[in-house]
Every structure is written in structure tokens, then in C-alpha cells.
Coordinates of C-alpha atoms in Angstrom, one line a residue:
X21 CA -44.9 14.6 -28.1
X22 CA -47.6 11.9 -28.1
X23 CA -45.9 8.4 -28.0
X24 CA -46.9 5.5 -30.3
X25 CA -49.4 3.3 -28.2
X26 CA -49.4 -0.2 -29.7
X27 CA -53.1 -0.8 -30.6
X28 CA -53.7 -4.3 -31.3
X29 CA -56.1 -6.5 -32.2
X30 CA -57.4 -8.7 -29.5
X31 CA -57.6 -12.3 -29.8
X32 CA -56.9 -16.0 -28.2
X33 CA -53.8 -14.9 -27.1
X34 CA -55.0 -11.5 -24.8
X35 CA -54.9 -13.6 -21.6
X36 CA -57.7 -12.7 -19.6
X37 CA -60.1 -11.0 -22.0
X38 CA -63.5 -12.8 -23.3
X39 CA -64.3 -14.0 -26.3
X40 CA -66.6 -11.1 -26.8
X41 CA -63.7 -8.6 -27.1
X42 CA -61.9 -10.9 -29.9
X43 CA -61.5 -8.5 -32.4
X44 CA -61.7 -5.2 -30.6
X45 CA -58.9 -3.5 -30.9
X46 CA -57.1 -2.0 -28.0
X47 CA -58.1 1.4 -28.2
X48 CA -61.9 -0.2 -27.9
X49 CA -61.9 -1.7 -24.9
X50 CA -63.0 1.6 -23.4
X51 CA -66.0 1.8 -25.1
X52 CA -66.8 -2.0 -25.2
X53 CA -68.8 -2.0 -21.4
X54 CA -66.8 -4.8 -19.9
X55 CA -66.8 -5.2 -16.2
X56 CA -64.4 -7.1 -14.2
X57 CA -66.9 -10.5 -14.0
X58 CA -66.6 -10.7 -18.0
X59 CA -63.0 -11.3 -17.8
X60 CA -61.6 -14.7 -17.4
X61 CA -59.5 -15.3 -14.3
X62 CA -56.2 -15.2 -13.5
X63 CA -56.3 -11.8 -14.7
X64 CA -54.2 -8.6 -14.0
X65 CA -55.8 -5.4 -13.5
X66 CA -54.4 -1.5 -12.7
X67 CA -56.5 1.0 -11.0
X68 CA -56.9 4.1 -12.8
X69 CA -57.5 6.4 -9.6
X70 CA -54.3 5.3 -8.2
X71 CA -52.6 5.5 -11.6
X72 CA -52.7 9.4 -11.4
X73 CA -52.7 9.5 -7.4
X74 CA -49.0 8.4 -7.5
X75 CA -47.8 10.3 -10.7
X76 CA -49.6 13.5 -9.3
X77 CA -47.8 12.8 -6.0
X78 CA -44.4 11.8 -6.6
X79 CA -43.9 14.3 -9.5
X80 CA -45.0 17.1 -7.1
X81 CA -42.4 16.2 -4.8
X82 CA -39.7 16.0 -7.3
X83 CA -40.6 19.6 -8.5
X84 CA -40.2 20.7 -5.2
X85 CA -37.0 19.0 -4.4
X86 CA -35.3 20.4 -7.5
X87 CA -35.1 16.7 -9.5
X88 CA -36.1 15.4 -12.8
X89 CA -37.4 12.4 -13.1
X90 CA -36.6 9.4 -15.7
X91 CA -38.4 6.7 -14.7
X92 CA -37.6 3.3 -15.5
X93 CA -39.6 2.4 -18.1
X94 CA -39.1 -2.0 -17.5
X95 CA -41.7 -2.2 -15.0
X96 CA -43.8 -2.2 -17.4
X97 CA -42.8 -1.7 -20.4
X98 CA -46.2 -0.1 -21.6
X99 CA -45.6 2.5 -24.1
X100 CA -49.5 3.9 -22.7
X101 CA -48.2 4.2 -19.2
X102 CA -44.8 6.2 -20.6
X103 CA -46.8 8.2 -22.3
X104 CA -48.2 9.2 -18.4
X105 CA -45.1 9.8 -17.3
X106 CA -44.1 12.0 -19.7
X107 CA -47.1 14.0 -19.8
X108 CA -46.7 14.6 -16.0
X109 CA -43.2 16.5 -16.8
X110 CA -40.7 12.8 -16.8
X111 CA -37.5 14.4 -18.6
X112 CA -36.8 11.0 -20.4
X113 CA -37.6 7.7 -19.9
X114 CA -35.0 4.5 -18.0
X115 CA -34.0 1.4 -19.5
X116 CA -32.4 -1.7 -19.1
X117 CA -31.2 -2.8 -21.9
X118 CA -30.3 -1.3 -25.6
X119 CA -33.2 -3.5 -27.1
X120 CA -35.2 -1.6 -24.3
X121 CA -34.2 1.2 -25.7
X122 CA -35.4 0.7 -29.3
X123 CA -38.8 -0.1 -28.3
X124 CA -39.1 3.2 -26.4
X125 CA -37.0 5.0 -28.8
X126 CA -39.7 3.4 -31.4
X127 CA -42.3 4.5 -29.5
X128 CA -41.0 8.1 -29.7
X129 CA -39.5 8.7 -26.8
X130 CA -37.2 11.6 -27.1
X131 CA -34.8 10.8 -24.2
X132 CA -33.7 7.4 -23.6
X133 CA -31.2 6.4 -20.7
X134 CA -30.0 3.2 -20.5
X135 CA -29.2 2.5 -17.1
X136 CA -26.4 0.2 -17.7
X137 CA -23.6 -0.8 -19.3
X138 CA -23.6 -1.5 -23.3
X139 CA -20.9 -4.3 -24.3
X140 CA -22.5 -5.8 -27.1
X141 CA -21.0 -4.0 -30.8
X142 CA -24.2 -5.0 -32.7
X143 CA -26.5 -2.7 -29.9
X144 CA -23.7 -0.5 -30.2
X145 CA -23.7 0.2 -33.8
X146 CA -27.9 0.0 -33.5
X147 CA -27.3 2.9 -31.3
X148 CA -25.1 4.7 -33.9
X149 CA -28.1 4.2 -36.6
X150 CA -31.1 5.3 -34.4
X151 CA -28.8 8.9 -33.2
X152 CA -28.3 9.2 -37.2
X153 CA -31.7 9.0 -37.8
X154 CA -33.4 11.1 -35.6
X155 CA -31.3 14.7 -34.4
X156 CA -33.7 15.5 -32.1
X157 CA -33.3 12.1 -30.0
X158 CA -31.0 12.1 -27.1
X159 CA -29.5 8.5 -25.9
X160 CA -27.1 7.9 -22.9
X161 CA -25.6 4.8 -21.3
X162 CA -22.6 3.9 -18.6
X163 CA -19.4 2.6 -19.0
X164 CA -17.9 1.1 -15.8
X165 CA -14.5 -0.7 -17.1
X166 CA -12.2 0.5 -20.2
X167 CA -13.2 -2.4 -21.9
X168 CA -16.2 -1.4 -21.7
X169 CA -15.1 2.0 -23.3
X170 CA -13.2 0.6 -26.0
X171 CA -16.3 -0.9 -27.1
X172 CA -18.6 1.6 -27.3
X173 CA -15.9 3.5 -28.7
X174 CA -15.5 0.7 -31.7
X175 CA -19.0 0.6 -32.4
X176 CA -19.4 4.8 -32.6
X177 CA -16.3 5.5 -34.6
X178 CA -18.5 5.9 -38.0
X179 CA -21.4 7.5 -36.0
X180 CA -22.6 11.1 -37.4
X181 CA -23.5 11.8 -33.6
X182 CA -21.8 10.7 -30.5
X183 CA -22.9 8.7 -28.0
X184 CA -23.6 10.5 -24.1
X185 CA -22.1 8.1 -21.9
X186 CA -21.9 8.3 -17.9
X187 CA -19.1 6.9 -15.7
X188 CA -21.1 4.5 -13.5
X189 CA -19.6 4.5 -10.3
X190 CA -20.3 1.3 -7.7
X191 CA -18.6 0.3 -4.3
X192 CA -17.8 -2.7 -2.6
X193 CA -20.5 -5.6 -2.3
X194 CA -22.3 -3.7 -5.1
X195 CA -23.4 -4.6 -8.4
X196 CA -21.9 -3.5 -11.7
X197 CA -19.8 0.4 -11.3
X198 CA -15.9 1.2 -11.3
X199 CA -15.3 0.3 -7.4
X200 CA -12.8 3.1 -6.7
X201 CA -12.9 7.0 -7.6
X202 CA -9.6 6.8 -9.6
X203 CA -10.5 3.8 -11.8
X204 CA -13.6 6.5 -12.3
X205 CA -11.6 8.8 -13.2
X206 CA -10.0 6.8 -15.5
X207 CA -12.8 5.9 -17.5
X208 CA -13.8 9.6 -17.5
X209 CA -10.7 10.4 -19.6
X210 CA -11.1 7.3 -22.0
X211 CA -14.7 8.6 -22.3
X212 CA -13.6 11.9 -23.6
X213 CA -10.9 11.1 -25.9
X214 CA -12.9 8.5 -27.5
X215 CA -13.7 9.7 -30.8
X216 CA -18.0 9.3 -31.4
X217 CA -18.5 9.3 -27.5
X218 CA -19.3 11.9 -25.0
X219 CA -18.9 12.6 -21.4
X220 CA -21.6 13.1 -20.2
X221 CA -21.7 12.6 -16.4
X222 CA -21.8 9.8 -13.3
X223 CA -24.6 7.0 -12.5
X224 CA -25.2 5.1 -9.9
X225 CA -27.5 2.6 -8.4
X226 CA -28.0 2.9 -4.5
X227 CA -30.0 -0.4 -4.4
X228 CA -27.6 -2.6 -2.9
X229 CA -26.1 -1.0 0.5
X230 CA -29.2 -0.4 1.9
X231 CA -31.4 -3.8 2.2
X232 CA -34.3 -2.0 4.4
X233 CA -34.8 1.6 6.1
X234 CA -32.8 0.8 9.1
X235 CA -31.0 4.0 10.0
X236 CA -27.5 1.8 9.2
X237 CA -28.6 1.4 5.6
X238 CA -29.7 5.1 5.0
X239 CA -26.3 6.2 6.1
X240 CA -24.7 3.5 3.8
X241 CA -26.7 4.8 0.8
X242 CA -26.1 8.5 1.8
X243 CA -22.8 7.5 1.7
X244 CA -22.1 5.7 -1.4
X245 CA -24.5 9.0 -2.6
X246 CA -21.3 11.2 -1.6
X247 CA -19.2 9.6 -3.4
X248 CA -20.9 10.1 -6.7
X249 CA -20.9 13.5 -6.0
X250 CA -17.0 13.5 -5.4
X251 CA -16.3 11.8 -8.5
X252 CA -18.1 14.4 -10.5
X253 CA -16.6 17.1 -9.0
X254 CA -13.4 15.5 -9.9
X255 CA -14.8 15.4 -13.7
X256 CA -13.9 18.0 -16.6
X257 CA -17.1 18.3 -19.3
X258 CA -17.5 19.9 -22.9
X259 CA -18.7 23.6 -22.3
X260 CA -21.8 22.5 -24.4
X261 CA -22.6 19.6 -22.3
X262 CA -25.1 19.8 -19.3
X263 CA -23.7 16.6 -17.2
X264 CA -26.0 14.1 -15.6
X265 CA -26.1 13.3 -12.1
X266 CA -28.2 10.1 -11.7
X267 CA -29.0 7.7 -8.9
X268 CA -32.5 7.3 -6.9
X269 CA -34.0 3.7 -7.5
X270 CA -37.5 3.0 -6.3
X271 CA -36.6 2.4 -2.7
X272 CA -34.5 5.5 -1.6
X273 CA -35.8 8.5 -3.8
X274 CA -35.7 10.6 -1.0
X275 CA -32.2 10.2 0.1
X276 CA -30.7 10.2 -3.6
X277 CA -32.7 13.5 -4.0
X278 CA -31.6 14.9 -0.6
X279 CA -27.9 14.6 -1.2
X280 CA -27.4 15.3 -4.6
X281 CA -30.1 18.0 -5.0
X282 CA -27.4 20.4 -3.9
X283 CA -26.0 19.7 -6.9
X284 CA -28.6 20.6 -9.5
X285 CA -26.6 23.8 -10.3
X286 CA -23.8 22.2 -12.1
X287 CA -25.9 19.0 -13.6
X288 CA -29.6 17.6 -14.2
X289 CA -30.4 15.5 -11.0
X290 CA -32.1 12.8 -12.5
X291 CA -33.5 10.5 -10.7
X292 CA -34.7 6.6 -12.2
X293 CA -37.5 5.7 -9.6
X294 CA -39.8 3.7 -11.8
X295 CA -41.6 1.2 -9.7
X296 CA -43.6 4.6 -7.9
X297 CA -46.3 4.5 -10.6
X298 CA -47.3 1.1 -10.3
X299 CA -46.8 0.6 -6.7
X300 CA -47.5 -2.3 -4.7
X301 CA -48.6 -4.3 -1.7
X302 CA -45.5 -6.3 -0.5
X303 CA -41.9 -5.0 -1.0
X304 CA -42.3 -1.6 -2.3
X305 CA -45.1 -0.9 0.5
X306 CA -42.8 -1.6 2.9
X307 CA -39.8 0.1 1.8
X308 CA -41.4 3.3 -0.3
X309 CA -40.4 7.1 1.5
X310 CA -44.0 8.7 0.1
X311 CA -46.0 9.1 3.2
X312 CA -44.6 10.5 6.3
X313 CA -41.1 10.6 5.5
X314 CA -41.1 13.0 2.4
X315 CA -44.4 14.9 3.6
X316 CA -46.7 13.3 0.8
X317 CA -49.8 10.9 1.0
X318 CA -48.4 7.8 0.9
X319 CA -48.5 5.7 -2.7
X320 CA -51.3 3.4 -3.1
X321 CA -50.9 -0.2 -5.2
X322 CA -52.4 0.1 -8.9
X323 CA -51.9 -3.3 -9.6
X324 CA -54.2 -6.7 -8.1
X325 CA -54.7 -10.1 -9.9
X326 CA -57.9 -11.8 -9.5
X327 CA -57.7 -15.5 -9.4
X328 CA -60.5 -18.2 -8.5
X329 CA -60.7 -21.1 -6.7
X330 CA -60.8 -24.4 -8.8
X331 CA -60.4 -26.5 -6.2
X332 CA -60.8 -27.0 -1.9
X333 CA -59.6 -30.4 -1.9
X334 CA -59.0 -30.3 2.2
X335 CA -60.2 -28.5 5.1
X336 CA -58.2 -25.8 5.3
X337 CA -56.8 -25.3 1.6
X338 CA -57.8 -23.7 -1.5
X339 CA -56.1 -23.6 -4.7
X340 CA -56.6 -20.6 -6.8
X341 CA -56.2 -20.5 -11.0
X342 CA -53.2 -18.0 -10.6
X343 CA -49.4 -19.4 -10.7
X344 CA -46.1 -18.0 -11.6
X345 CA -47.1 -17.6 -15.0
X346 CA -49.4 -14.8 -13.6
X347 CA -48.7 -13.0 -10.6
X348 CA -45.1 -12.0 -9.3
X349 CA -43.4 -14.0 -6.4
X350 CA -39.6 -13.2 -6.7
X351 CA -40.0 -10.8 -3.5
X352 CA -42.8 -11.5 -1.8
X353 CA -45.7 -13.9 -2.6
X354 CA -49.2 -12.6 -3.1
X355 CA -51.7 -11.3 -0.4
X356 CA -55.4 -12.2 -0.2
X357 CA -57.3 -9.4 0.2
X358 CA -60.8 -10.4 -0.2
X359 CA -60.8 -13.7 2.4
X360 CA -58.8 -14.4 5.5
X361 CA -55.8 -16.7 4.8
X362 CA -52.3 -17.0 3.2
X363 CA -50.6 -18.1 -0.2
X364 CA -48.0 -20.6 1.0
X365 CA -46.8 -21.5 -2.4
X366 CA -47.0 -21.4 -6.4
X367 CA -46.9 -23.7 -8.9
X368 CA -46.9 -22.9 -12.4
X369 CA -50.7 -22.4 -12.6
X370 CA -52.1 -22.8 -9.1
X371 CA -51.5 -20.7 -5.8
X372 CA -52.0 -22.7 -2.7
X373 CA -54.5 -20.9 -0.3
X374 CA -54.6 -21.9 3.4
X375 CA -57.7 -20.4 5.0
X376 CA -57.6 -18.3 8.3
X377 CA -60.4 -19.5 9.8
X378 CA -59.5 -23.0 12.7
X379 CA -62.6 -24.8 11.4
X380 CA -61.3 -24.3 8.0
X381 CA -64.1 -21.8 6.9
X382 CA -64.1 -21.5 3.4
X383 CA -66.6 -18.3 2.8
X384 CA -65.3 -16.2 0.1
X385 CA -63.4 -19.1 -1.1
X386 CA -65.4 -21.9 -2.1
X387 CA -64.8 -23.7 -5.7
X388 CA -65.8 -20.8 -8.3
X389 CA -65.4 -17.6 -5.9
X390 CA -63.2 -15.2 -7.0
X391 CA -60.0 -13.8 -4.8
X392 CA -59.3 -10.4 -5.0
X393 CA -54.4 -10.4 -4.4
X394 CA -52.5 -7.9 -3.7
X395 CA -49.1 -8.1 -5.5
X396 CA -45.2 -7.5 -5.0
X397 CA -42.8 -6.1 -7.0
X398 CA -44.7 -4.4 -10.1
X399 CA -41.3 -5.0 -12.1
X400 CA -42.2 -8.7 -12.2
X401 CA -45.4 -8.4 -12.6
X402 CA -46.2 -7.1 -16.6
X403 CA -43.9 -9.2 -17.5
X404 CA -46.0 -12.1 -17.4
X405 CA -49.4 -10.2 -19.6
X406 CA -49.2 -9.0 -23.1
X407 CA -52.2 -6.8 -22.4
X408 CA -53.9 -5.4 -19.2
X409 CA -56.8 -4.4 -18.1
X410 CA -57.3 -0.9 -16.7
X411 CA -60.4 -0.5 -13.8
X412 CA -62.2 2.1 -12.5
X413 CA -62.2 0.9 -8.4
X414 CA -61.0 -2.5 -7.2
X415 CA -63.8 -1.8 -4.4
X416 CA -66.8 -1.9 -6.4
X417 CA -68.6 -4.9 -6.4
X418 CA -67.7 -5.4 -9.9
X419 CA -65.6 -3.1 -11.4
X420 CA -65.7 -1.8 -15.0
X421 CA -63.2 -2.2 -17.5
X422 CA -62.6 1.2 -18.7
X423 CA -59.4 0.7 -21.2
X424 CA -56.4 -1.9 -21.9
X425 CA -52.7 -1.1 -22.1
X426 CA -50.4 -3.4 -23.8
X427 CA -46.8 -4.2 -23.1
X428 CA -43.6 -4.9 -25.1
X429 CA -42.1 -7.5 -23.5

């Protein structure tokens, strides 16, 4: 079902764009015959060629592995780039956070799961309205405490249709989840007796027990992985409910998929990997399974800023037009890739450059050149534009602009 793409009109407030495309709307950038050199830096671009190189892969190997995928839509928050995802066979779309959820539930998405707890009774009731209003949309959240239950149960009393809602199960030196299989249980059992809600199976979020790929953090997430399965084995559903088995963050796909596969004949594996689309050049790049250790060409990073140098105040030092109002730098800061050196540090609106070269070289980087960077951590990364440019190949010598997505941040 086609999504609905926000088409505005652009203006002042389309960072990045010309004056010249004031008053296109969205859906006519494509047609407008910007390049690259017409946009006005610090800009953010994403490459259409890796776009559908990393959908085409990564829902590939899902099929194969017997998962579904629901990726996690607050990356980017770009109704456009759902729309991908869901054309390449997503079964629903991840979120954060019930206002998350409106927007993709306003966009048309027909399964929305929000990967966390809801505790607050006004999102609650909001959730009530949108199931009322639509009988063919499909909403789940967790509950990890029976607080947290007794909430969602106040706010769904009224509801025409109940709410799906998964027991999300944690461990110690996690983040949110019940910590111990019988507090699961538990909640399981307020869940089910809770008039307008619905068991409907067990979350989890691997992230946290395994920092990097060293073979001591696969087998912590394989087993924290084991115990979701134990919990819902433990579990008693509605005959008319298919439960969810979810886990699989951006990092460890492939050992979320390769423990709880096994289980796809008593629930949906779904798994929430949503940073795969996007890609990167920094944490992801390093801690991504697509390449040799699932069998697949490896990702490649859809996403660069291009920033230039207003100033080379010192031997040695450049500072570019991109800060921390443009570019991600929770994780890693950003890469040059088109002139030796390294960003030592942001400030709001300038990156600090030190050059490679001994005898402080400044080619490619002299006041007015343009640097091509490669980013970290797509998730922080849309959050900073309001619209972005799509290119044909960051390669070219200068690349056309051949459409715009917009976010809803």
C-alpha cells in the first residue's frame, strides 16, 4: 500500500538547497537538474545505488534465513525511505516512541511496533483511537514491569480493539526488560487478563552484552538470545494469535536470526535492524555481519556530508562549515574522504581539520574547496535535516541531484 510521502514546498528553511529550488516542491527536485555544486554546503546527501544495494542485500538474506524484517523506522524517520522498505517485503515498520508511531501510522503504515515500553496514559489512549479508526492497522508495544501493565491496561479499557503487547525481557547490566524469566512470566499473565490488551509475544534488544564482535560478546548475545526463547516457551497465547518473537538490532542480525530462526514455526521472527539501509562509515562499518560473515557483499554507506573550508588559519588546520548541527558525532566523528587528514573536533558549526601532510599541505583543502565525509551512526544523522538530497554517485565529479526525501523529526 503506497505510503503518504510528505511533499513540501521548499524554501529558506530546506538547509542545503539553492535559492533556485525555492518553491519546488519535493516531488520536483527530480526533474529540476540540480547537481551536487548548486547545493549550499554543509549539506547531507544519500546515494541511490547504495540505497537499493543494501535493501536488495539484507532482505535476501533474511528470506533465506526464514526472518521478517521490521526495520526501525527512527533512523530516519523518512516516510520515502519506509516506503522502500516496505516495498522490498519489510512486514511492518519499528519505532521508538508512540508519537513515532502516529507519524508512521499517518503515513499509512499498516504494522507499527513500538519497540518499547508505553507509560504515558495520553499515548495510551491515542493508541486506543488510531486501532478504533482503522481495523486493518496492527500496533504492538512491550511491557516490562506490572506497572507498566496496569497502565496500558487503564488506558485500553474503553478500546473497541485491544492492544498487542510483548513481554520484553532484559538481563543484568542491560537496558529496560523484566531481568529474570519469572518476573516475565509474570507480566505474561497480567498481559492476558488485562481486559483491551493482548499477549502477543517476547522482545528483546541484544544491544547491550555485546560491545564489539569479540567472540566473548557473540556468546553473551547468543545467550541472552536463549533466554528469550525460554521465556516464550514458557508462554500460553490466544489460539488466534500468531506471537512475536523479536530481537536483532543493527549490530548482531545474524546471531538474533541464527538462534531464534528455529523458532519461526511457532511465532514470526521479526527482526528490527534498521540502521542496514542507511549504512555507514564509522561504527556500523565496523561492527555490521553483511560481508563475509553471513555470505553477502558487504553494505556500503548511503550517507556523506559535504562541507567546505572557510578557513586555514594555521599550517596544518582547516576548518570546514559542518558542526554538530550537521553531521553525527555521538559514536564516531566524521572521516575525510576526499583529502588526507583527520576531524579532531566539532563545534556547533565548524569541524576542525588537521591535514595529513608534515609540511602542512593544504591541496584539496584550501579556503572554498569542498570535503567530501564519511559519517557514523545514520540514527544521528537525519535528525539534524528536514529534507535531503538523494545523488546519483558520490564519485562523479559532480554528482546530480536526482530527488529529495523529507523527514519527520
Amino acid at each position: 500500500m503506497p505510503l503518504q510521502i510528505p511533499d513540501p514546498v521548499l524554501g529558506a528553511w530546506t538547509k542545503g538547497f539553492p535559492a533556485q529550488a525555492a518553491g519546488l516542491r519535493l516531488s520536483e527536485v527530480a526533474a529540476a537538474g540540480l547537481h551536487l555544486s548548486d547545493l549550499v554546503t554543509p549539506v547531507l546527501t544519500v546515494h541511490e545505488d547504495a540505497l537499493t544495494h543494501n535493501e536488495e542485500t539484507v532482505f535476501a538474506w533474511a528470506e533465506g534465513r526464514g526472518v521478517l524484517l521490521a526495520p526501525h523506522g527512527k533512523t530516519t524517520m523518512a516516510p520515502a525511505l519506509w516506503q522502500r522498505l516496505l516495498d522490498a517485503g519489510a512486514w511492518g515498520i519499528s519505532v521508538a516512541t508512540p508519537w513515532q508511531a502516529e507519524v508512521a501510522v499517518d503515513a499509512g503504515v499498516a504494522t507499527v511496533l513500538i519497540a518499547n515500553a508505553v507509560t504515558d496514559p495520553a499515548a495510551v489512549r491515542q493508541l486506543g483511537a488510531l486501532l478504533a479508526a482503522d481495523e486493518g492497522l496492527r500496533v504492538l508495544c512491550w511491557a516490562d514491569s506490572l506497572v507498566g501493565v496496569e497502565i496500558l491496561a487503564a488506558g485500553m479499557r474503553d478500546a473497541a480493539r485491544p492492544l498487542d503487547v510483548l513481554v520484553e525481557l532484559g538481563g543484568a547490566h542491560g537496558r529496560t526488560g523484566a531481568r529474570t524469566l519469572d518476573e516475565g512470566e509474570r507480566i505474561a499473565r497480567a498481559i492476558a487478563e488485562a481486559p483491551g490488551l493482548r499477549l502477543a509475544g517476547v522482545a528483546g534488544y541484544e544491544g547491550p552484552f555485546g560491545p564489539d564482535r569479540s567472540a566473548a560478546s557473540v556468546a553473551a548475545v547468543d545467550a541472552y538470545l536463549r533466554t528469550l526463547i525460554e521465556l516464550h516457551e514458557r508462554l500460553t497465547y490466544d489460539d488466534d494469535v500468531r506471537p512475536v518473537l523479536t530481537a536483532g538490532g543493527s549490530s548482531f542480525p545474524d546471531r538474533a536470526a541464527e538462534v531464534l530462526a528455529p523458532q519461526n514455526g511457532t511465532a514470526d521472527i521479526v527482526l528490527r535492524s534498521g540502521a542496514f539501509q542507511i549504512h555507514d562509515d564509522g561504527f556500523y562499518s565496523r561492527m555490521s555481519p553483511f560481508g563475509p560473515l553471513t555470505g553477502t557483499a558487504p553494505l556500503r554507506s548511503a550517507m556523506h556530508a559535504w562541507s567546505r573550508v572557510v578557513s586555514h588559519p594555521e599550517n596544518g588546520l582547516a576548518l570546514l562549515d559542518a558542526g554538530r548541527r550537521d553531521v553525527p558525532f555521538d559514536l564516531d566523528l566524521p572521516v575525510p574522504q576526499s583529502v588526507a587528514g583527520e576531524i579532531t573536533a566539532l563545534n556547533d558549526q565548524h569541524a576542525f581539520l588537521r591535514l595529513a601532510a608534515d609540511d602542512g599541505d593544504a591541496a584539496g583543502a584550501e579556503v572554498g574547496d569542498v570535503v567530501r565525509l564519511g559519517l557514523s551512526h545514520p540514527c544521528t544523522a537525519f535528525d539534524k535535516w528536514r529534507v535531503v538530497a538523494v545523488i546519483d554517485d558520490p564519485d562523479a565529479a559532480d554528482p546530480r541531484v536526482i530527488g529529495a526525501v523529507a523527514t519527520c523529526f
